[in-house]
PDB file of C-alpha atoms in Angstrom:
ATOM      1  CA  MET A 253      51.656 148.640  10.635  1.00 62.00           C
ATOM      2  CA  GLY A 254      53.211 145.089  10.243  1.00 66.00           C
ATOM      3  CA  ALA A 255      55.194 145.963  12.850  1.00 64.00           C
ATOM      4  CA  MET A 256      52.287 147.150  15.144  1.00 71.00           C
ATOM      5  CA  ASN A 257      49.880 144.273  14.051  1.00 68.00           C
ATOM      6  CA  SER A 258      53.334 141.576  15.542  1.00 67.00           C
ATOM      7  CA  VAL A 259      51.907 143.329  19.121  1.00 68.00           C
ATOM      8  CA  ILE A 260      48.736 144.371  18.986  1.00 71.00           C
ATOM      9  CA  GLU A 261      46.911 140.995  18.043  1.00 65.00           C
ATOM     10  CA  GLY A 262      43.512 140.655  15.918  1.00 69.00           C
ATOM     11  CA  LYS A 263      43.378 144.940  15.678  1.00 77.00           C
ATOM     12  CA  GLU A 264      44.383 145.498  12.008  1.00 84.00           C
ATOM     13  CA  LYS A 265      41.633 148.319  11.564  1.00 86.00           C
ATOM     14  CA  VAL A 266      42.653 150.002  14.830  1.00 86.00           C
ATOM     15  CA  VAL A 267      46.052 149.970  13.867  1.00 87.00           C
ATOM     16  CA  ARG A 268      45.292 151.139  10.561  1.00 91.00           C
ATOM     17  CA  THR A 269      43.501 154.147  12.016  1.00 92.00           C
ATOM     18  CA  ALA A 270      46.259 155.138  14.357  1.00 90.00           C
ATOM     19  CA  VAL A 271      48.948 155.556  11.163  1.00 91.00           C
ATOM     20  CA  THR A 272      46.323 156.939   9.437  1.00 94.00           C
ATOM     21  CA  VAL A 273      45.858 159.808  11.884  1.00 95.00           C
ATOM     22  CA  LEU A 274      49.974 160.389  12.532  1.00 93.00           C
ATOM     23  CA  LEU A 275      50.136 160.357   8.752  1.00 94.00           C
ATOM     24  CA  ALA A 276      47.201 163.278   8.677  1.00 95.00           C
ATOM     25  CA  GLU A 277      49.106 165.416  11.144  1.00 92.00           C
ATOM     26  CA  GLY A 278      46.668 164.789  13.587  1.00 94.00           C
ATOM     27  CA  HIS A 279      46.118 163.529  17.191  1.00 94.00           C
ATOM     28  CA  LEU A 280      44.262 160.466  18.481  1.00 93.00           C
ATOM     29  CA  LEU A 281      42.013 159.416  21.803  1.00 92.00           C
ATOM     30  CA  VAL A 282      42.012 156.003  22.542  1.00 88.00           C
ATOM     31  CA  GLU A 283      39.167 155.305  24.502  1.00 85.00           C
ATOM     32  CA  ASP A 284      37.817 151.709  26.363  1.00 78.00           C
ATOM     33  CA  VAL A 285      38.020 149.613  29.401  1.00 75.00           C
ATOM     34  CA  PRO A 286      41.048 148.364  31.438  1.00 75.00           C
ATOM     35  CA  GLY A 287      43.279 145.857  30.186  1.00 74.00           C
ATOM     36  CA  VAL A 288      42.805 146.168  26.374  1.00 73.00           C
ATOM     37  CA  GLY A 289      45.688 147.467  24.890  1.00 76.00           C
ATOM     38  CA  LYS A 290      44.969 150.935  24.941  1.00 77.00           C
ATOM     39  CA  THR A 291      48.501 152.046  25.838  1.00 76.00           C
ATOM     40  CA  LEU A 292      50.188 149.338  24.399  1.00 80.00           C
ATOM     41  CA  LEU A 293      49.012 150.424  21.212  1.00 82.00           C
ATOM     42  CA  ALA A 294      50.724 153.966  21.540  1.00 78.00           C
ATOM     43  CA  LYS A 295      53.770 152.466  22.455  1.00 80.00           C
ATOM     44  CA  ALA A 296      53.900 149.988  19.423  1.00 82.00           C
ATOM     45  CA  LEU A 297      53.255 152.947  17.493  1.00 83.00           C
ATOM     46  CA  ALA A 298      56.005 155.012  19.082  1.00 79.00           C
ATOM     47  CA  ARG A 299      58.846 152.115  18.965  1.00 81.00           C
ATOM     48  CA  SER A 300      57.760 151.632  15.139  1.00 85.00           C
ATOM     49  CA  ILE A 301      59.246 155.253  14.959  1.00 83.00           C
ATOM     50  CA  ASP A 302      62.566 155.698  15.352  1.00 80.00           C
ATOM     51  CA  CYS A 303      62.167 159.236  16.979  1.00 81.00           C
ATOM     52  CA  SER A 304      61.432 161.098  20.276  1.00 82.00           C
ATOM     53  CA  VAL A 305      59.220 159.568  22.904  1.00 82.00           C
ATOM     54  CA  ARG A 306      57.694 160.494  25.926  1.00 87.00           C
ATOM     55  CA  ARG A 307      54.961 158.823  28.186  1.00 86.00           C
ATOM     56  CA  VAL A 308      52.960 161.117  30.999  1.00 89.00           C
ATOM     57  CA  GLN A 309      50.791 159.773  33.297  1.00 89.00           C
ATOM     58  CA  PHE A 310      47.940 161.857  33.644  1.00 89.00           C
ATOM     59  CA  THR A 311      47.347 162.350  37.515  1.00 88.00           C
ATOM     60  CA  PRO A 312      44.937 165.045  39.955  1.00 88.00           C
ATOM     61  CA  ASP A 313      48.479 166.726  41.057  1.00 89.00           C
ATOM     62  CA  LEU A 314      50.191 166.997  37.431  1.00 90.00           C
ATOM     63  CA  LEU A 315      50.801 170.452  37.000  1.00 89.00           C
ATOM     64  CA  PRO A 316      50.577 172.621  33.302  1.00 89.00           C
ATOM     65  CA  SER A 317      54.423 173.436  33.125  1.00 89.00           C
ATOM     66  CA  ASP A 318      55.426 169.313  33.876  1.00 90.00           C
ATOM     67  CA  ILE A 319      53.560 169.117  29.934  1.00 91.00           C
ATOM     68  CA  THR A 320      54.649 172.249  28.791  1.00 91.00           C
ATOM     69  CA  GLY A 321      57.911 172.895  30.359  1.00 89.00           C
ATOM     70  CA  VAL A 322      59.606 175.865  33.202  1.00 88.00           C
ATOM     71  CA  SER A 323      61.515 178.831  33.041  1.00 85.00           C
ATOM     72  CA  VAL A 324      64.293 178.317  35.688  1.00 86.00           C
ATOM     73  CA  PHE A 325      66.994 180.558  36.921  1.00 80.00           C
ATOM     74  CA  ASN A 326      70.495 179.916  35.774  1.00 81.00           C
ATOM     75  CA  GLN A 327      72.976 181.257  38.860  1.00 81.00           C
ATOM     76  CA  ASP A 328      75.630 180.504  36.347  1.00 79.00           C
ATOM     77  CA  VAL A 329      74.200 182.559  33.730  1.00 80.00           C
ATOM     78  CA  ARG A 330      72.367 184.979  35.547  1.00 78.00           C
ATOM     79  CA  ASP A 331      69.208 184.340  33.411  1.00 81.00           C
ATOM     80  CA  PHE A 332      66.370 182.337  32.734  1.00 81.00           C
ATOM     81  CA  GLU A 333      66.827 179.162  30.738  1.00 85.00           C
ATOM     82  CA  PHE A 334      63.850 177.161  29.664  1.00 86.00           C
ATOM     83  CA  ARG A 335      63.402 173.676  30.627  1.00 88.00           C
ATOM     84  CA  PRO A 336      61.214 171.712  27.944  1.00 90.00           C
ATOM     85  CA  GLY A 337      58.444 169.478  29.457  1.00 89.00           C
ATOM     86  CA  ALA A 338      56.915 166.313  28.534  1.00 89.00           C
ATOM     87  CA  ILE A 339      55.330 167.736  25.534  1.00 92.00           C
ATOM     88  CA  PHE A 340      58.564 167.994  23.379  1.00 92.00           C
ATOM     89  CA  ALA A 341      58.898 164.855  21.719  1.00 89.00           C
ATOM     90  CA  ASN A 342      57.524 163.444  18.231  1.00 87.00           C
ATOM     91  CA  VAL A 343      55.272 160.898  20.235  1.00 87.00           C
ATOM     92  CA  VAL A 344      54.012 161.797  23.357  1.00 90.00           C
ATOM     93  CA  VAL A 345      51.514 159.491  25.254  1.00 87.00           C
ATOM     94  CA  GLY A 346      49.155 160.692  28.035  1.00 87.00           C
ATOM     95  CA  ASP A 347      48.000 157.820  29.688  1.00 87.00           C
ATOM     96  CA  GLU A 348      44.151 158.913  31.187  1.00 87.00           C
ATOM     97  CA  ILE A 349      44.137 161.807  30.674  1.00 89.00           C
ATOM     98  CA  ASN A 350      40.610 162.563  32.321  1.00 87.00           C
ATOM     99  CA  ARG A 351      42.794 162.214  35.489  1.00 88.00           C
ATOM    100  CA  ALA A 352      44.459 165.422  35.437  1.00 87.00           C
ATOM    101  CA  SER A 353      42.652 168.495  36.180  1.00 87.00           C
ATOM    102  CA  PRO A 354      40.661 170.798  33.529  1.00 87.00           C
ATOM    103  CA  LYS A 355      44.149 173.282  33.929  1.00 86.00           C
ATOM    104  CA  THR A 356      46.684 170.710  33.073  1.00 87.00           C
ATOM    105  CA  GLN A 357      44.558 169.262  30.487  1.00 87.00           C
ATOM    106  CA  SER A 358      44.074 172.829  28.389  1.00 84.00           C
ATOM    107  CA  ALA A 359      47.940 172.728  28.521  1.00 84.00           C
ATOM    108  CA  LEU A 360      47.836 170.508  25.586  1.00 84.00           C
ATOM    109  CA  LEU A 361      45.258 172.955  23.768  1.00 80.00           C
ATOM    110  CA  GLU A 362      48.144 175.336  21.890  1.00 79.00           C
ATOM    111  CA  SER A 363      50.544 172.338  21.171  1.00 87.00           C
ATOM    112  CA  MET A 364      47.960 169.923  19.688  1.00 88.00           C
ATOM    113  CA  GLU A 365      46.269 173.014  17.642  1.00 85.00           C
ATOM    114  CA  GLU A 366      49.043 174.595  16.669  1.00 86.00           C
ATOM    115  CA  ALA A 367      52.456 172.164  17.293  1.00 87.00           C
ATOM    116  CA  GLN A 368      54.020 175.095  19.541  1.00 89.00           C
ATOM    117  CA  VAL A 369      54.209 176.276  23.106  1.00 89.00           C
ATOM    118  CA  THR A 370      54.283 179.763  24.916  1.00 86.00           C
ATOM    119  CA  VAL A 371      55.984 179.858  28.135  1.00 85.00           C
ATOM    120  CA  ASP A 372      56.567 182.930  29.539  1.00 82.00           C
ATOM    121  CA  GLY A 373      55.619 184.861  26.548  1.00 83.00           C
ATOM    122  CA  THR A 374      58.445 182.893  24.697  1.00 86.00           C
ATOM    123  CA  THR A 375      56.939 180.130  21.530  1.00 89.00           C
ATOM    124  CA  TYR A 376      58.700 177.023  21.047  1.00 89.00           C
ATOM    125  CA  THR A 377      58.537 175.078  18.332  1.00 91.00           C
ATOM    126  CA  LEU A 378      57.683 171.480  18.796  1.00 91.00           C
ATOM    127  CA  PRO A 379      59.487 168.995  16.468  1.00 88.00           C
ATOM    128  CA  LYS A 380      57.630 167.364  12.907  1.00 86.00           C
ATOM    129  CA  PRO A 381      56.190 164.795  13.145  1.00 87.00           C
ATOM    130  CA  PHE A 382      54.305 165.279  16.075  1.00 90.00           C
ATOM    131  CA  ILE A 383      51.495 163.380  17.550  1.00 91.00           C
ATOM    132  CA  VAL A 384      49.756 163.771  20.845  1.00 92.00           C
ATOM    133  CA  MET A 385      47.884 159.907  21.757  1.00 89.00           C
ATOM    134  CA  ALA A 386      45.480 160.116  24.937  1.00 89.00           C
ATOM    135  CA  THR A 387      43.904 157.359  26.466  1.00 87.00           C
ATOM    136  CA  GLN A 388      41.150 157.239  28.951  1.00 85.00           C
ATOM    137  CA  ASN A 389      39.038 154.596  30.614  1.00 78.00           C
ATOM    138  CA  PRO A 390      35.131 155.651  30.143  1.00 75.00           C
ATOM    139  CA  ILE A 391      33.934 153.239  32.876  1.00 70.00           C
ATOM    140  CA  GLU A 392      35.599 154.381  36.271  1.00 65.00           C
ATOM    141  CA  MET A 393      34.627 157.843  36.376  1.00 61.00           C
ATOM    142  CA  GLU A 394      35.285 158.448  40.304  1.00 60.00           C
ATOM    143  CA  GLY A 395      37.841 161.187  40.302  1.00 61.00           C
ATOM    144  CA  THR A 396      38.122 162.027  37.024  1.00 74.00           C
ATOM    145  CA  TYR A 397      37.610 165.314  34.782  1.00 81.00           C
ATOM    146  CA  PRO A 398      36.040 164.341  31.680  1.00 82.00           C
ATOM    147  CA  LEU A 399      37.663 166.304  28.850  1.00 83.00           C
ATOM    148  CA  PRO A 400      35.337 169.297  27.258  1.00 82.00           C
ATOM    149  CA  GLU A 401      33.988 169.507  24.097  1.00 83.00           C
ATOM    150  CA  ALA A 402      37.025 172.042  23.013  1.00 81.00           C
ATOM    151  CA  GLN A 403      39.012 169.908  23.861  1.00 83.00           C
ATOM    152  CA  ARG A 404      37.811 166.718  22.551  1.00 88.00           C
ATOM    153  CA  ASP A 405      37.730 168.242  18.983  1.00 90.00           C
ATOM    154  CA  ARG A 406      40.648 169.099  18.651  1.00 91.00           C
ATOM    155  CA  PHE A 407      41.472 165.206  18.357  1.00 94.00           C
ATOM    156  CA  MET A 408      41.305 164.147  15.305  1.00 95.00           C
ATOM    157  CA  ALA A 409      39.856 160.493  15.896  1.00 95.00           C
ATOM    158  CA  ARG A 410      38.486 158.463  18.714  1.00 93.00           C
ATOM    159  CA  ILE A 411      39.005 154.593  18.591  1.00 90.00           C
ATOM    160  CA  SER A 412      38.097 151.660  21.123  1.00 86.00           C
ATOM    161  CA  MET A 413      40.352 148.752  21.262  1.00 81.00           C
ATOM    162  CA  GLY A 414      37.476 146.057  21.964  1.00 78.00           C
ATOM    163  CA  TYR A 415      38.205 142.771  23.302  1.00 80.00           C
ATOM    164  CA  PRO A 416      40.233 140.485  21.201  1.00 78.00           C
ATOM    165  CA  SER A 417      38.171 137.333  19.470  1.00 80.00           C
ATOM    166  CA  ALA A 418      38.865 134.238  21.478  1.00 84.00           C
ATOM    167  CA  ARG A 419      41.637 133.209  18.664  1.00 83.00           C
ATOM    168  CA  SER A 420      43.727 136.926  18.593  1.00 79.00           C
ATOM    169  CA  GLU A 421      43.326 136.139  22.424  1.00 78.00           C
ATOM    170  CA  LEU A 422      44.610 132.374  22.611  1.00 84.00           C
ATOM    171  CA  GLU A 423      47.407 133.350  20.306  1.00 78.00           C
ATOM    172  CA  MET A 424      48.319 136.373  22.523  1.00 76.00           C
ATOM    173  CA  LEU A 425      48.808 134.192  25.542  1.00 78.00           C
ATOM    174  CA  GLU A 426      51.189 131.875  23.284  1.00 76.00           C
ATOM    175  CA  VAL A 427      53.277 134.427  21.767  1.00 70.00           C
ATOM    176  CA  HIS A 428      53.331 137.118  24.605  1.00 68.00           C
ATOM    177  CA  GLY A 429      52.874 134.836  27.825  1.00 66.00           C
ATOM    178  CA  GLY A 430      56.412 135.081  28.704  1.00 66.00           C
ATOM    179  CA  ALA A 431      57.649 138.481  27.932  1.00 68.00           C
ATOM    180  CA  SER A 432      56.764 141.571  26.763  1.00 72.00           C
ATOM    181  CA  PRO A 433      55.526 142.020  23.028  1.00 71.00           C
ATOM    182  CA  LEU A 434      57.387 145.395  22.602  1.00 72.00           C
ATOM    183  CA  ASP A 435      60.707 144.177  23.837  1.00 72.00           C
ATOM    184  CA  ALA A 436      61.164 142.268  19.822  1.00 72.00           C
ATOM    185  CA  LEU A 437      59.178 145.499  18.546  1.00 77.00           C
ATOM    186  CA  ARG A 438      62.001 147.225  16.210  1.00 81.00           C
ATOM    187  CA  PRO A 439      61.543 150.576  14.393  1.00 80.00           C
ATOM    188  CA  VAL A 440      60.886 150.162  10.811  1.00 83.00           C
ATOM    189  CA  THR A 441      61.197 154.051  10.096  1.00 84.00           C
ATOM    190  CA  ASP A 442      62.535 157.265  11.420  1.00 84.00           C
ATOM    191  CA  ALA A 443      61.354 160.846  11.601  1.00 83.00           C
ATOM    192  CA  VAL A 444      62.377 162.144   8.475  1.00 87.00           C
ATOM    193  CA  ALA A 445      60.968 159.136   6.626  1.00 88.00           C
ATOM    194  CA  VAL A 446      57.679 159.789   8.373  1.00 89.00           C
ATOM    195  CA  SER A 447      57.675 163.716   7.498  1.00 88.00           C
ATOM    196  CA  GLN A 448      58.151 163.302   4.113  1.00 91.00           C
ATOM    197  CA  MET A 449      54.989 160.694   3.897  1.00 92.00           C
ATOM    198  CA  VAL A 450      53.085 163.205   5.647  1.00 92.00           C
ATOM    199  CA  ASP A 451      54.328 165.517   3.138  1.00 93.00           C
ATOM    200  CA  ALA A 452      53.196 163.160   0.373  1.00 94.00           C
ATOM    201  CA  VAL A 453      49.744 162.662   2.226  1.00 95.00           C
ATOM    202  CA  ARG A 454      48.746 166.350   1.623  1.00 94.00           C
ATOM    203  CA  GLN A 455      49.272 166.160  -1.780  1.00 94.00           C
ATOM    204  CA  VAL A 456      46.581 163.246  -2.384  1.00 95.00           C
ATOM    205  CA  HIS A 457      44.330 164.650  -4.528  1.00 95.00           C
ATOM    206  CA  ALA A 458      40.561 165.353  -3.607  1.00 94.00           C
ATOM    207  CA  SER A 459      37.861 166.205  -6.090  1.00 93.00           C
ATOM    208  CA  PRO A 460      35.075 168.963  -6.054  1.00 94.00           C
ATOM    209  CA  ALA A 461      32.617 166.184  -5.657  1.00 94.00           C
ATOM    210  CA  VAL A 462      34.310 164.236  -2.376  1.00 95.00           C
ATOM    211  CA  ARG A 463      34.729 167.762  -0.791  1.00 95.00           C
ATOM    212  CA  GLN A 464      31.492 168.346  -1.350  1.00 95.00           C
ATOM    213  CA  TYR A 465      30.509 165.240   0.130  1.00 96.00           C
ATOM    214  CA  ILE A 466      32.394 165.999   3.233  1.00 97.00           C
ATOM    215  CA  VAL A 467      30.753 168.813   3.556  1.00 96.00           C
ATOM    216  CA  ASP A 468      27.374 167.519   3.502  1.00 96.00           C
ATOM    217  CA  LEU A 469      28.494 164.746   6.172  1.00 96.00           C
ATOM    218  CA  THR A 470      28.900 167.102   8.622  1.00 96.00           C
ATOM    219  CA  THR A 471      26.305 169.507   7.427  1.00 96.00           C
ATOM    220  CA  ALA A 472      23.683 166.697   8.288  1.00 95.00           C
ATOM    221  CA  THR A 473      25.342 166.006  11.638  1.00 95.00           C
ATOM    222  CA  ARG A 474      24.032 170.015  12.321  1.00 94.00           C
ATOM    223  CA  SER A 475      20.350 169.590  11.350  1.00 93.00           C
ATOM    224  CA  SER A 476      20.442 166.025  12.638  1.00 92.00           C
ATOM    225  CA  SER A 477      16.828 165.468  15.152  1.00 92.00           C
ATOM    226  CA  ALA A 478      18.849 162.911  17.136  1.00 93.00           C
ATOM    227  CA  LEU A 479      21.955 165.198  18.112  1.00 93.00           C
ATOM    228  CA  ARG A 480      22.328 168.230  20.157  1.00 92.00           C
ATOM    229  CA  LEU A 481      25.802 169.639  18.993  1.00 91.00           C
ATOM    230  CA  GLY A 482      27.275 168.856  15.368  1.00 92.00           C
ATOM    231  CA  ALA A 483      30.237 168.633  13.663  1.00 93.00           C
ATOM    232  CA  SER A 484      32.201 171.419  13.816  1.00 92.00           C
ATOM    233  CA  PRO A 485      34.132 172.894  10.487  1.00 94.00           C
ATOM    234  CA  ARG A 486      37.389 171.710  12.281  1.00 94.00           C
ATOM    235  CA  ALA A 487      35.681 168.332  11.882  1.00 95.00           C
ATOM    236  CA  SER A 488      35.142 168.938   8.425  1.00 96.00           C
ATOM    237  CA  LEU A 489      38.864 169.851   7.504  1.00 96.00           C
ATOM    238  CA  HIS A 490      39.979 166.309   9.636  1.00 96.00           C
ATOM    239  CA  LEU A 491      37.565 164.136   7.850  1.00 97.00           C
ATOM    240  CA  LEU A 492      39.371 165.657   4.554  1.00 97.00           C
ATOM    241  CA  ARG A 493      43.080 164.784   5.965  1.00 96.00           C
ATOM    242  CA  ALA A 494      42.077 161.554   7.229  1.00 97.00           C
ATOM    243  CA  SER A 495      40.024 160.701   4.319  1.00 96.00           C
ATOM    244  CA  ARG A 496      43.799 161.478   2.445  1.00 97.00           C
ATOM    245  CA  ALA A 497      46.002 159.650   4.677  1.00 96.00           C
ATOM    246  CA  HIS A 498      43.371 156.869   4.014  1.00 96.00           C
ATOM    247  CA  ALA A 499      43.625 156.983   0.401  1.00 95.00           C
ATOM    248  CA  ALA A 500      47.710 157.205   0.713  1.00 95.00           C
ATOM    249  CA  LEU A 501      48.029 153.841   2.790  1.00 93.00           C
ATOM    250  CA  ALA A 502      45.787 151.837  -0.134  1.00 93.00           C
ATOM    251  CA  GLY A 503      48.056 153.136  -2.389  1.00 93.00           C
ATOM    252  CA  ARG A 504      46.697 155.905  -4.220  1.00 93.00           C
ATOM    253  CA  ASP A 505      46.919 159.412  -5.033  1.00 92.00           C
ATOM    254  CA  HIS A 506      43.057 160.454  -5.037  1.00 93.00           C
ATOM    255  CA  VAL A 507      40.204 160.259  -2.395  1.00 95.00           C
ATOM    256  CA  LEU A 508      37.487 158.011  -3.009  1.00 94.00           C
ATOM    257  CA  PRO A 509      33.903 158.129  -1.253  1.00 94.00           C
ATOM    258  CA  ASP A 510      34.706 154.978   0.362  1.00 94.00           C
ATOM    259  CA  ASP A 511      37.721 156.950   2.082  1.00 95.00           C
ATOM    260  CA  VAL A 512      35.836 158.832   3.704  1.00 96.00           C
ATOM    261  CA  GLN A 513      32.766 156.217   4.861  1.00 95.00           C
ATOM    262  CA  GLN A 514      36.095 154.312   6.156  1.00 95.00           C
ATOM    263  CA  VAL A 515      37.561 157.212   8.482  1.00 96.00           C
ATOM    264  CA  ALA A 516      33.780 158.944   9.478  1.00 96.00           C
ATOM    265  CA  VAL A 517      33.121 157.070  12.394  1.00 95.00           C
ATOM    266  CA  PRO A 518      36.575 157.163  14.231  1.00 95.00           C
ATOM    267  CA  VAL A 519      36.421 161.012  13.212  1.00 96.00           C
ATOM    268  CA  LEU A 520      32.895 162.232  13.718  1.00 96.00           C
ATOM    269  CA  ALA A 521      31.632 160.549  16.596  1.00 94.00           C
ATOM    270  CA  HIS A 522      33.514 161.617  19.429  1.00 93.00           C
ATOM    271  CA  ARG A 523      32.607 165.452  18.811  1.00 93.00           C
ATOM    272  CA  LEU A 524      28.939 164.848  18.436  1.00 94.00           C
ATOM    273  CA  ILE A 525      26.460 165.419  21.786  1.00 93.00           C
ATOM    274  CA  PRO A 526      23.284 163.236  21.399  1.00 93.00           C
ATOM    275  CA  THR A 527      20.097 165.091  22.775  1.00 93.00           C
ATOM    276  CA  GLY A 528      18.115 162.833  25.881  1.00 92.00           C
ATOM    277  CA  GLU A 529      15.623 160.967  23.766  1.00 93.00           C
ATOM    278  CA  THR A 530      18.702 159.677  21.290  1.00 93.00           C
ATOM    279  CA  GLN A 531      20.190 158.141  25.066  1.00 92.00           C
ATOM    280  CA  MET A 532      16.944 157.069  26.242  1.00 93.00           C
ATOM    281  CA  ALA A 533      16.793 154.988  23.345  1.00 92.00           C
ATOM    282  CA  ARG A 534      20.490 153.823  23.767  1.00 92.00           C
ATOM    283  CA  ARG A 535      21.600 154.948  20.462  1.00 93.00           C
ATOM    284  CA  SER A 536      25.189 156.328  20.668  1.00 92.00           C
ATOM    285  CA  THR A 537      26.674 158.663  18.779  1.00 94.00           C
ATOM    286  CA  THR A 538      28.491 155.944  16.555  1.00 94.00           C
ATOM    287  CA  ASP A 539      25.325 155.007  15.349  1.00 95.00           C
ATOM    288  CA  VAL A 540      24.137 158.242  14.732  1.00 95.00           C
ATOM    289  CA  VAL A 541      26.752 158.325  12.003  1.00 95.00           C
ATOM    290  CA  THR A 542      26.199 155.576  10.691  1.00 95.00           C
ATOM    291  CA  ASP A 543      22.649 156.180   9.968  1.00 95.00           C
ATOM    292  CA  LEU A 544      23.994 159.414   8.480  1.00 95.00           C
ATOM    293  CA  LEU A 545      26.417 157.663   6.033  1.00 95.00           C
ATOM    294  CA  GLN A 546      23.772 155.668   4.792  1.00 94.00           C
ATOM    295  CA  ARG A 547      21.095 158.620   4.368  1.00 93.00           C
ATOM    296  CA  VAL A 548      23.989 161.214   2.832  1.00 94.00           C
ATOM    297  CA  ARG A 549      23.820 160.826  -1.062  1.00 93.00           C
ATOM    298  CA  VAL A 550      27.371 159.080  -2.261  1.00 91.00           C
ATOM    299  CA  PRO A 551      28.772 161.094  -5.284  1.00 85.00           C
ATOM    300  CA  ALA A 552      30.224 159.104  -8.278  1.00 72.00           C
ATOM    301  CA  PRO A 553      33.986 158.307  -7.940  1.00 57.00           C
ATOM    302  CA  THR A 554      36.033 161.187  -9.866  1.00 54.00           C
ATOM    303  CA  ARG A 555      39.292 162.164 -10.426  1.00 50.00           C
TER     304      ARG A 555
END
């Protein structure tokens, strides 16, 4: 995280969430206005890990085969051979994912859920670790295809970069005004070490009380009068995995309710659909999740 913080000024919480999603075997959706460092965050994470990285600029003419790969007939061997697409990398950076057609967006579904790709009836396993970091601009919506609920649900967390503080922006001008901050960034780990950390995160203990707390939170979203669509069972699973990764980054071998609360908003908010009354009141799904965190009973921390 230290290497990424040297590139992303004043966004320690955002960087921590990105690393949490990586260790929790999830995928990250970065949504914000232009110029705040969405792509820079994805590239910084990719460069911090000495592993394969592919960047895909999503456009309306991008084809599903550009992502998954295609079988091409080889005249020399007189047989079809598979040419991998951009998805075959440890870190896949998808720029402006909402600019591609729904058919192309759906090409990501199998790879994100099962870490594999099926082309012409043959299944190919993706490398590990594997994370898709997609960015989208929620302001300029002309000519875009908003992600459907089924695909948003496959992203473990959604974050917004937000504008930097005046102090951080001034420091950015002084340090990064003459050259790209990525030029000086060197890998601090590799794919093997990250895979070992992912295995360690799986072993982090979550007590029955904590697991019940997670279920209580997601159940509360389904019965909330402020929401038209609540969190799915996949959201409960992602919330547990993210909480384990958050606890591991804090140096603990067990999950506390505080871990769940720290990751609840980025994990749950993008999956929810507010009612018309909630939108009229100018309340976001983030506000609704924050309210639920205050209302749902917190269990006593136990091992």
